[in-house]
Structures are given as structure tokens and as C-alpha cells.
Tab-separated table of C-alpha atoms and ligand atoms in Angstrom:
chain	number	residue	atom	x	y	z
A	1	MET	CA	0.000	0.000	0.000
A	2	ILE	CA	1.501	3.360	-1.064
A	3	THR	CA	0.288	6.429	0.812
A	4	ILE	CA	1.459	9.907	-0.199
A	5	LEU	CA	0.748	13.366	1.218
A	6	ALA	CA	0.668	16.044	-1.504
A	7	ILE	CA	0.958	19.788	-0.971
A	8	GLU	CA	0.038	22.568	-3.422
A	9	SER	CA	0.950	26.201	-2.688
A	10	SER	CA	1.896	27.751	-6.035
A	11	CYS	CA	-0.492	30.706	-6.030
A	12	ASP	CA	-3.374	31.613	-3.722
A	13	GLU	CA	-4.778	28.234	-2.680
A	14	THR	CA	-3.224	26.232	0.146
A	15	SER	CA	-4.123	22.628	-0.488
A	16	ALA	CA	-3.280	19.148	0.809
A	17	ALA	CA	-4.414	15.719	-0.372
A	18	ILE	CA	-3.819	12.115	0.575
A	19	ILE	CA	-3.515	9.480	-2.112
A	20	ARG	CA	-3.490	5.767	-1.342
A	21	ASP	CA	-2.777	3.295	-4.148
A	22	LYS	CA	-3.889	5.647	-6.926
A	23	LYS	CA	-7.078	6.648	-5.087
A	24	VAL	CA	-7.267	10.296	-4.041
A	25	LEU	CA	-8.849	10.079	-0.569
A	26	ASN	CA	-9.407	13.799	-0.126
A	27	ASN	CA	-8.567	17.223	-1.480
A	28	ILE	CA	-8.569	19.946	1.174
A	29	ILE	CA	-8.391	23.498	-0.232
A	30	ALA	CA	-8.112	26.753	1.745
A	31	ASN	CA	-8.921	29.748	-0.481
A	32	GLN	CA	-7.307	33.046	0.414
A	33	LYS	CA	-10.030	35.660	0.723
A	34	ILE	CA	-7.532	38.494	1.381
A	35	HIS	CA	-6.890	39.052	-2.350
A	36	GLU	CA	-10.500	40.072	-3.047
A	37	VAL	CA	-9.870	43.453	-1.389
A	38	PHE	CA	-6.996	44.141	-3.805
A	39	GLY	CA	-8.718	42.850	-6.971
A	40	GLY	CA	-5.907	40.360	-7.647
A	41	VAL	CA	-3.337	38.106	-5.985
A	42	VAL	CA	-0.799	40.057	-3.896
A	43	PRO	CA	2.274	37.756	-3.685
A	44	GLU	CA	3.354	38.990	-0.235
A	45	HIS	CA	-0.097	38.327	1.229
A	46	ALA	CA	-0.290	34.950	-0.522
A	47	SER	CA	2.935	33.711	1.148
A	48	ARG	CA	1.745	34.864	4.569
A	49	ALA	CA	-1.633	33.201	4.143
A	50	HIS	CA	0.101	29.944	3.102
A	51	GLN	CA	2.149	30.113	6.326
A	52	GLN	CA	-1.050	30.451	8.333
A	53	ASN	CA	-2.960	27.755	6.453
A	54	ILE	CA	-0.433	25.044	5.791
A	55	VAL	CA	-0.450	23.240	9.155
A	56	PRO	CA	-4.253	23.231	9.610
A	57	VAL	CA	-4.801	22.123	6.000
A	58	ILE	CA	-2.322	19.225	6.248
A	59	ASP	CA	-3.697	18.210	9.662
A	60	MET	CA	-7.184	18.182	8.213
A	61	ALA	CA	-6.125	16.028	5.239
A	62	LEU	CA	-4.429	13.463	7.508
A	63	LYS	CA	-7.303	13.345	10.015
A	64	ASP	CA	-9.980	13.164	7.325
A	65	ALA	CA	-8.223	10.220	5.635
A	66	ASN	CA	-7.523	8.618	9.019
A	67	VAL	CA	-3.832	8.416	8.134
A	68	LYS	CA	-0.985	8.865	10.634
A	69	LYS	CA	2.206	10.659	9.555
A	70	GLU	CA	4.136	7.460	10.214
A	71	GLU	CA	2.061	5.633	7.582
A	72	LEU	CA	3.164	7.982	4.788
A	73	ASN	CA	5.512	6.615	2.109
A	74	ALA	CA	6.404	9.964	0.505
A	75	ILE	CA	5.746	13.713	0.597
A	76	ALA	CA	4.965	15.476	-2.676
A	77	PHE	CA	4.939	19.196	-3.362
A	78	THR	CA	4.582	21.680	-6.220
A	79	ARG	CA	8.034	22.845	-7.261
A	80	GLY	CA	6.768	25.372	-9.836
A	81	PRO	CA	5.809	27.311	-11.836
A	82	GLY	CA	4.188	29.812	-9.501
A	83	LEU	CA	4.850	32.650	-7.082
A	84	LEU	CA	8.227	32.113	-5.478
A	85	GLY	CA	7.219	33.105	-1.940
A	86	SER	CA	4.158	30.866	-2.100
A	87	LEU	CA	6.127	27.917	-3.496
A	88	LEU	CA	8.749	28.316	-0.752
A	89	VAL	CA	6.157	27.690	1.953
A	90	GLY	CA	5.038	24.345	0.483
A	91	THR	CA	8.558	23.308	-0.520
A	92	SER	CA	10.090	24.025	2.896
A	93	PHE	CA	7.277	22.252	4.691
A	94	ALA	CA	7.516	19.192	2.421
A	95	LYS	CA	11.308	19.006	2.800
A	96	ALA	CA	11.149	19.250	6.585
A	97	LEU	CA	8.428	16.618	6.848
A	98	ALA	CA	10.195	14.181	4.493
A	99	LEU	CA	13.452	14.682	6.377
A	100	GLY	CA	11.806	14.161	9.760
A	101	LEU	CA	9.945	11.043	8.645
A	102	LYS	CA	12.920	9.745	6.605
A	103	ILE	CA	10.795	9.178	3.514
A	104	PRO	CA	11.229	10.249	-0.135
A	105	LEU	CA	10.418	13.729	-1.380
A	106	ILE	CA	8.650	14.102	-4.742
A	107	GLU	CA	8.654	17.353	-6.714
A	108	VAL	CA	5.748	17.931	-9.096
A	109	ASN	CA	5.440	20.340	-12.001
A	110	HIS	CA	2.183	22.255	-11.476
A	111	LEU	CA	1.285	22.195	-15.187
A	112	GLN	CA	1.930	18.468	-15.561
A	113	ALA	CA	-0.297	17.985	-12.534
A	114	HIS	CA	-3.166	19.933	-14.164
A	115	VAL	CA	-2.962	17.455	-17.085
A	116	LEU	CA	-2.710	14.403	-14.805
A	117	ALA	CA	-5.849	15.478	-12.909
A	118	HIS	CA	-7.600	13.474	-15.647
A	119	PHE	CA	-6.331	10.257	-14.070
A	120	ILE	CA	-8.058	10.807	-10.718
A	121	ASP	CA	-11.563	9.800	-11.826
A	122	ASP	CA	-13.133	7.940	-14.749
A	123	PRO	CA	-13.344	8.236	-17.717
A	124	LYS	CA	-9.615	8.552	-18.332
A	125	PRO	CA	-8.116	9.678	-21.648
A	126	ARG	CA	-6.083	7.212	-23.704
A	127	PHE	CA	-2.549	8.015	-24.871
A	128	PRO	CA	-1.685	9.907	-26.964
A	129	PHE	CA	-4.052	12.753	-26.196
A	130	LEU	CA	-4.040	16.529	-26.477
A	131	CYS	CA	-4.635	18.635	-23.389
A	132	LEU	CA	-5.581	22.295	-23.557
A	133	THR	CA	-4.241	23.635	-20.252
A	134	VAL	CA	-5.862	26.970	-19.519
A	135	SER	CA	-5.153	28.788	-16.263
A	136	GLY	CA	-4.423	32.181	-14.766
A	137	GLY	CA	-0.762	31.909	-15.686
A	138	HIS	CA	-0.655	29.553	-18.684
A	139	THR	CA	-2.306	28.649	-21.954
A	140	GLN	CA	-0.817	25.573	-23.574
A	141	ILE	CA	-1.605	22.746	-25.949
A	142	VAL	CA	0.171	19.694	-24.570
A	143	LEU	CA	0.790	16.461	-26.456
A	144	VAL	CA	0.546	13.757	-23.782
A	145	LYS	CA	2.183	10.450	-24.716
A	146	GLY	CA	2.460	8.940	-21.237
A	147	TYR	CA	1.901	9.838	-17.578
A	148	LEU	CA	5.253	11.599	-17.414
A	149	ASP	CA	5.878	11.984	-21.133
A	150	MET	CA	4.439	15.334	-22.257
A	151	LYS	CA	5.434	18.001	-24.745
A	152	VAL	CA	4.131	21.561	-25.051
A	153	ILE	CA	3.382	22.037	-28.768
A	154	GLY	CA	1.838	25.504	-28.525
A	155	GLN	CA	1.470	28.224	-25.927
A	156	THR	CA	0.651	31.852	-25.346
A	157	GLN	CA	3.290	34.353	-26.382
A	158	ASP	CA	2.020	36.972	-23.916
A	159	ASP	CA	-0.988	36.860	-21.523
A	160	ALA	CA	-2.696	33.670	-20.388
A	161	VAL	CA	-6.381	33.248	-21.196
A	162	GLY	CA	-7.258	33.273	-17.468
A	163	GLU	CA	-5.547	36.633	-17.217
A	164	ALA	CA	-7.662	37.889	-20.140
A	165	PHE	CA	-10.803	36.751	-18.265
A	166	ASP	CA	-9.631	38.377	-15.017
A	167	LYS	CA	-8.550	41.680	-16.625
A	168	THR	CA	-11.801	41.906	-18.603
A	169	ALA	CA	-13.720	41.490	-15.356
A	170	LYS	CA	-11.589	44.124	-13.633
A	171	MET	CA	-12.256	46.642	-16.436
A	172	LEU	CA	-15.972	45.960	-15.970
A	173	GLY	CA	-15.670	46.650	-12.242
A	174	LEU	CA	-16.394	43.024	-11.271
A	175	PRO	CA	-14.780	41.461	-8.184
A	176	TYR	CA	-11.767	39.120	-8.214
A	177	PRO	CA	-11.436	36.374	-9.374
A	178	GLY	CA	-13.035	37.647	-12.534
A	179	GLY	CA	-13.241	34.463	-14.622
A	180	PRO	CA	-16.213	32.967	-12.731
A	181	MET	CA	-17.957	36.392	-12.809
A	182	ILE	CA	-17.670	36.662	-16.613
A	183	ASP	CA	-18.956	33.078	-16.804
A	184	LYS	CA	-21.958	33.951	-14.610
A	185	TYR	CA	-23.078	37.050	-16.555
A	186	ALA	CA	-22.296	35.458	-19.953
A	187	LYS	CA	-24.968	32.828	-19.298
A	188	GLU	CA	-27.675	35.494	-19.684
A	189	GLY	CA	-26.095	37.361	-22.615
A	190	ASN	CA	-25.918	37.290	-26.409
A	191	PRO	CA	-22.454	36.081	-27.527
A	192	HIS	CA	-22.843	37.825	-30.891
A	193	ALA	CA	-23.838	41.264	-29.536
A	194	PHE	CA	-20.285	42.650	-29.901
A	195	VAL	CA	-17.332	41.488	-31.977
A	196	PHE	CA	-13.759	41.690	-30.722
A	197	PRO	CA	-10.680	41.351	-32.951
A	198	GLU	CA	-9.006	37.961	-32.622
A	199	VAL	CA	-5.252	37.746	-33.179
A	200	VAL	CA	-4.341	34.410	-34.737
A	201	MET	CA	-0.710	33.418	-34.169
A	202	SER	CA	1.449	31.012	-36.152
A	203	GLY	CA	1.470	27.267	-35.429
A	204	TYR	CA	-0.359	26.304	-32.259
A	205	ASN	CA	0.574	29.462	-30.363
A	206	TYR	CA	-1.724	31.995	-28.765
A	207	SER	CA	-1.803	35.723	-28.005
A	208	PHE	CA	-4.309	37.404	-25.716
A	209	SER	CA	-2.781	40.833	-25.129
A	210	GLY	CA	-4.302	42.325	-28.329
A	211	ILE	CA	-7.874	41.412	-27.489
A	212	LYS	CA	-7.395	42.763	-23.970
A	213	THR	CA	-6.275	46.154	-25.314
A	214	ALA	CA	-9.064	46.164	-27.916
A	215	PHE	CA	-11.549	45.520	-25.101
A	216	LEU	CA	-10.172	48.472	-23.104
A	217	TYR	CA	-10.605	50.858	-26.074
A	218	PHE	CA	-14.043	49.427	-26.830
A	219	LEU	CA	-15.169	50.161	-23.262
A	220	LYS	CA	-13.642	53.663	-23.303
A	221	GLU	CA	-15.449	54.567	-26.513
A	222	LYS	CA	-18.792	53.097	-25.475
A	223	THR	CA	-18.808	54.626	-21.992
A	224	GLN	CA	-17.944	58.034	-23.441
A	225	GLU	CA	-21.080	57.772	-25.600
A	226	ASN	CA	-23.177	56.352	-22.754
A	227	PRO	CA	-21.915	56.376	-19.142
A	228	ASN	CA	-24.369	53.560	-18.308
A	229	PHE	CA	-23.149	51.339	-21.146
A	230	ILE	CA	-21.597	48.663	-18.877
A	231	LYS	CA	-24.583	48.494	-16.554
A	232	GLU	CA	-27.063	48.264	-19.413
A	233	ASN	CA	-25.100	45.669	-21.417
A	234	LEU	CA	-23.157	43.642	-18.847
A	235	ASN	CA	-24.538	40.237	-19.869
A	236	ASP	CA	-23.959	40.837	-23.590
A	237	ILE	CA	-20.444	42.227	-23.046
A	238	CYS	CA	-19.447	39.199	-20.932
A	239	ALA	CA	-21.026	36.730	-23.368
A	240	SER	CA	-19.321	38.332	-26.393
A	241	MET	CA	-15.879	38.471	-24.783
A	242	GLN	CA	-16.179	34.917	-23.478
A	243	TYR	CA	-17.245	33.757	-26.948
A	244	ALA	CA	-14.176	35.410	-28.540
A	245	LEU	CA	-11.753	33.924	-25.977
A	246	ILE	CA	-13.197	30.423	-26.374
A	247	HIS	CA	-13.148	30.766	-30.156
A	248	ILE	CA	-9.433	31.668	-30.124
A	249	LEU	CA	-8.687	28.694	-27.839
A	250	LEU	CA	-10.559	26.179	-29.951
A	251	ILE	CA	-9.235	27.226	-33.399
A	252	LYS	CA	-5.737	26.104	-32.431
A	253	LEU	CA	-6.847	23.030	-30.548
A	254	ARG	CA	-8.816	21.928	-33.603
A	255	LYS	CA	-5.832	22.539	-35.874
A	256	ALA	CA	-3.529	20.509	-33.625
A	257	ALA	CA	-6.020	17.638	-33.420
A	258	LYS	CA	-6.405	17.573	-37.221
A	259	ASP	CA	-2.671	17.837	-37.976
A	260	LEU	CA	-1.696	15.169	-35.440
A	261	LYS	CA	-4.753	13.008	-36.154
A	262	ILE	CA	-5.620	12.761	-32.463
A	263	ASN	CA	-9.220	12.546	-31.297
A	264	GLU	CA	-8.622	12.110	-27.556
A	265	ILE	CA	-8.980	15.684	-26.290
A	266	ALA	CA	-8.806	16.996	-22.715
A	267	ILE	CA	-9.047	20.394	-21.053
A	268	ALA	CA	-7.457	21.314	-17.736
A	269	GLY	CA	-6.675	24.274	-15.452
A	270	GLY	CA	-8.839	26.949	-13.846
A	271	VAL	CA	-10.462	28.156	-17.073
A	272	SER	CA	-11.648	24.608	-17.832
A	273	ALA	CA	-14.277	25.339	-15.145
A	274	ASN	CA	-15.829	27.837	-17.589
A	275	SER	CA	-19.299	26.658	-18.552
A	276	GLY	CA	-19.090	28.211	-22.038
A	277	LEU	CA	-15.861	26.362	-22.788
A	278	ARG	CA	-17.242	23.096	-21.378
A	279	THR	CA	-20.384	23.309	-23.525
A	280	THR	CA	-18.631	24.485	-26.700
A	281	ILE	CA	-15.989	21.759	-26.571
A	282	LYS	CA	-18.666	19.111	-26.102
A	283	GLU	CA	-20.511	20.440	-29.174
A	284	LEU	CA	-17.280	20.511	-31.165
A	285	ALA	CA	-16.554	16.940	-30.092
A	286	VAL	CA	-19.684	15.737	-31.861
A	287	LYS	CA	-18.686	17.508	-35.114
A	288	GLU	CA	-15.023	16.467	-34.971
A	289	ASN	CA	-15.601	12.974	-33.619
A	290	TRP	CA	-13.529	13.657	-30.501
A	291	ASN	CA	-13.665	11.915	-27.153
A	292	VAL	CA	-13.589	14.859	-24.775
A	293	TYR	CA	-12.409	14.743	-21.146
A	294	ILE	CA	-13.366	17.511	-18.729
A	295	PRO	CA	-12.218	17.400	-15.083
A	296	ASP	CA	-14.523	17.549	-12.099
A	297	PHE	CA	-14.795	21.179	-10.848
A	298	GLN	CA	-12.676	20.543	-7.723
A	299	TYR	CA	-9.780	19.406	-9.982
A	300	CYS	CA	-9.957	22.353	-12.454
A	301	THR	CA	-8.621	25.164	-10.278
A	302	ASP	CA	-5.513	24.688	-8.141
A	303	ASN	CA	-5.705	21.673	-5.841
A	304	ALA	CA	-3.437	19.099	-4.206
A	305	GLY	CA	-5.417	16.146	-5.611
A	306	MET	CA	-3.701	16.685	-8.956
A	307	ILE	CA	-0.297	16.917	-7.247
A	308	ALA	CA	-1.081	13.637	-5.499
A	309	ILE	CA	-1.910	11.723	-8.698
A	310	ALA	CA	1.247	13.071	-10.401
A	311	ALA	CA	3.264	12.004	-7.335
A	312	HIS	CA	1.766	8.518	-7.515
A	313	TYR	CA	3.168	7.996	-11.036
A	314	LYS	CA	6.521	9.458	-10.019
A	315	TYR	CA	6.678	7.170	-6.979
A	316	LEU	CA	6.150	4.122	-9.216
A	317	VAL	CA	9.277	4.991	-11.232
A	318	GLU	CA	11.139	6.187	-8.104
A	319	GLU	CA	11.570	9.731	-9.394
A	320	PHE	CA	12.562	11.282	-6.057
A	321	SER	CA	14.086	14.676	-5.262
A	322	LYS	CA	17.087	15.578	-3.151
A	323	GLN	CA	16.908	17.742	-0.030
A	324	ASP	CA	18.775	20.627	-1.700
A	325	ILE	CA	15.921	21.190	-4.155
A	326	VAL	CA	14.664	24.767	-4.636
A	327	PRO	CA	11.310	25.972	-6.013
A	328	LEU	CA	11.217	27.531	-9.478
A	329	ALA	CA	8.906	30.422	-10.387
A	330	ARG	CA	9.290	29.436	-14.054
A	331	MET	CA	9.475	25.769	-14.834
A	332	GLU	CA	9.323	23.932	-18.165
A	333	PHE	CA	8.670	20.285	-18.772
B	1	KG4	O1	-5.469	26.834	-12.511
B	1	KG4	P1	-5.820	28.032	-11.683
B	1	KG4	O2	-6.640	27.822	-10.449
B	1	KG4	O3	-4.543	28.800	-11.236
B	1	KG4	C1	-3.405	28.929	-12.030
B	1	KG4	O4	-2.639	27.945	-12.145
B	1	KG4	O5	-3.290	30.031	-12.620
B	1	KG4	O6	-6.561	29.053	-12.661
B	1	KG4	C2	-7.055	30.283	-12.194
B	1	KG4	C3	-7.725	31.005	-13.358
B	1	KG4	C4	-8.126	32.425	-13.017
B	1	KG4	O7	-7.723	33.266	-14.069
B	1	KG4	C5	-9.653	32.340	-12.932
B	1	KG4	O8	-10.316	33.538	-13.248
B	1	KG4	C6	-9.931	31.278	-13.965
B	1	KG4	O9	-8.925	30.306	-13.745
B	1	KG4	N1	-11.267	30.693	-13.802
B	1	KG4	C7	-12.256	30.842	-14.716
B	1	KG4	C8	-13.398	30.178	-14.181
B	1	KG4	N2	-13.051	29.634	-12.961
B	1	KG4	C9	-11.736	29.950	-12.764
B	1	KG4	N3	-12.269	31.485	-15.890
B	1	KG4	C10	-13.423	31.480	-16.585
B	1	KG4	N4	-14.550	30.876	-16.134
B	1	KG4	C11	-14.584	30.216	-14.957
B	1	KG4	N5	-15.706	29.621	-14.531
B	2	ZN	ZN1	-3.010	26.041	-11.808
């Protein structure tokens, strides 16, 4: 029986999970409310909140799973990418615990973990598959050939799509995090009410900074004409922007699937919680003959369950880390 404690602290969620023989027993997540006041994640506050949360969250995960520290076979943690101060909290805690218990330490790449979240529950994608990883910090198309055999074949050259969602919301005066707010108002709006210019990059790459700037100028112009423009059109604005962002995402995913002749398609990361994206990709799947895999909501945004499943596969091949390991704000795979 292999039991692993996994810790995630890359951004503004402090999370711990216990995995036993490939089964994720729990997934405890402490959200940091402090950032709402500032309209975005403040790195300094995030590190402090992780320091406050980490012991209670890990205690809760162990108690809930009825697992004693002495029963653990390894400690896993997110090495990066993420906010350095936040990563340091999880890394230091994991190192100390592994050292004290004399058990292996397993580093996990946060983005690989988002992809591997698909192996927590059924149905599971078959290799090779394409994963569109869409989060607050990343937008990637990943070719996944094995649990630990992945290649990024396309990615954003500037902003991440989650950032585009969050900045759009901020410009509209909506609270942080903005993505779920856009999603909420878009449900009641007309996606074709307004058209925003979509920048199409070469290959499978993305760019979201142009549409963000275009949105800013669009709002400036419209609110000059009518100061109540946002209030009167909020649903339609959100629906139209969400439609454009999803459209940009899916053009490239479709191209990659066609070129590589792959019909196993997955989405992962915080933005995969978006109801518009979930519905549109399911509709596209019918047309393109894809098998589509969408994670459970709790495994879309940052969580330790995904770190735990990644750690499980690393444990099987004994991919352990040394005690001198340091977190990395930027980390490739
Ligand atoms: O994966 P994640 O939790 O953190 C990072 O690794 O960045 O992703 C967070 C991002 C944020 O930009 C948030 O606004 C976005 O995911 N997000 C959404 C939704 N839920 C979360 N974006 C659009 N619609 C949603 N329902
Ligand atoms: Zn993430």
C-alpha cells in the first residue's frame, strides 16, 4: 500500500491531499479571501496566508483520511511554476516533513499535474491525447504520450487566457477572481452582440494581449457615448468576450487535433471550469468525432489532488528529489 501526502501552494490556494494506491482520498483546499480586497493576488499576502494555512490544511487532510504521519511513504509538493514566496512555503514544509519522517520527497510540475488530474476519476483519456491547459498563468496545448511523457506544442506568447478573463472582469468593475464572474453574466447574454478582434498566431501558439487592449478601447469609446453602457449591457459584453476567448482557444486546438490526427482531447486548469468552454468543446466533439475529457470542478482550479496523482506515477518509477531542491517560479517540462 503506497500512501502519499501532496501539498500545493503555487499561487493563492493552500491545499493538501492524501492518495493511497492511486485513489485520491481527499482534497482539502483553503482559499485566500484576502486578495478580493486588492482585486488580484498580492504575492506577499499569498505567502503569509500559506504560512497560516499550511499546518491546519495538512492536519485536516491526515485526520480526514484517518492516516498517521508514520504511515506515509512519501511527501509530494509543487516545485513550480508559480509565485516564489508561495512555493517556498510548500517546498520548505515538504522538505522538513520528508526529512523528519525519513521518507522520499517528490517534486511535481504544477502544469503536468493539471494534465494528470484526468487520471483521478473515470473516464480517463487514452494516450496519446491533447490537453488544452488553460489557467491564470498559462495557456498551452500539450501532447501527452504517457503519464510523465508530455510536450508543449503551442502556448501563449504573452498573456494567459485566465488573465484575459480576469482583466476583462476588472475593467468591468467586477470582483476578483473575474473568470467565474464573466462566466456567470455570460450565461444570460448574447455572444454575438459585440465582436472583438481575434489575433491568430502562427502554429499552435496563442496571443491574448491584443484582445485585452481592444476591449479596453471598446469600453472607453462606449462609456464616453453612454456612461451607463456597462450596466445596461453587462450580460452581452461578458457573453461576447467569453465567446471570442473560447473561439481563439478552440481554433488552435482543432488545428492541432487535425494535424496530429488525435481525437482524444482533454481540457485542464482553472479556465476549464468555464461553462461556455465546457459546452462548446462538447458540441465541437460531436462535429469532430472527438472523445472529450473535462475534469470535475474541484480538480480544475488549483488543488493538491492533482499533485497527489502526479506524485503517484513518479513514486512508481522512483523519481525522487534531493533535499537541496529549490522551487522555481518558471518551470518547463
Ligand atoms: O489553474 P488556476 O486555479 O490557477 C493557475 O494555475 O493560474 O486558474 C485560475 C484562473 C483564473 O484566471 C480564474 O479567473 C480562472 O482560472 N477561472 C475561470 C473560471 N473559474 C476559474 N475562468 C473562466 N470561467 C470560470 N468559470
Ligand atoms: Zn493552476
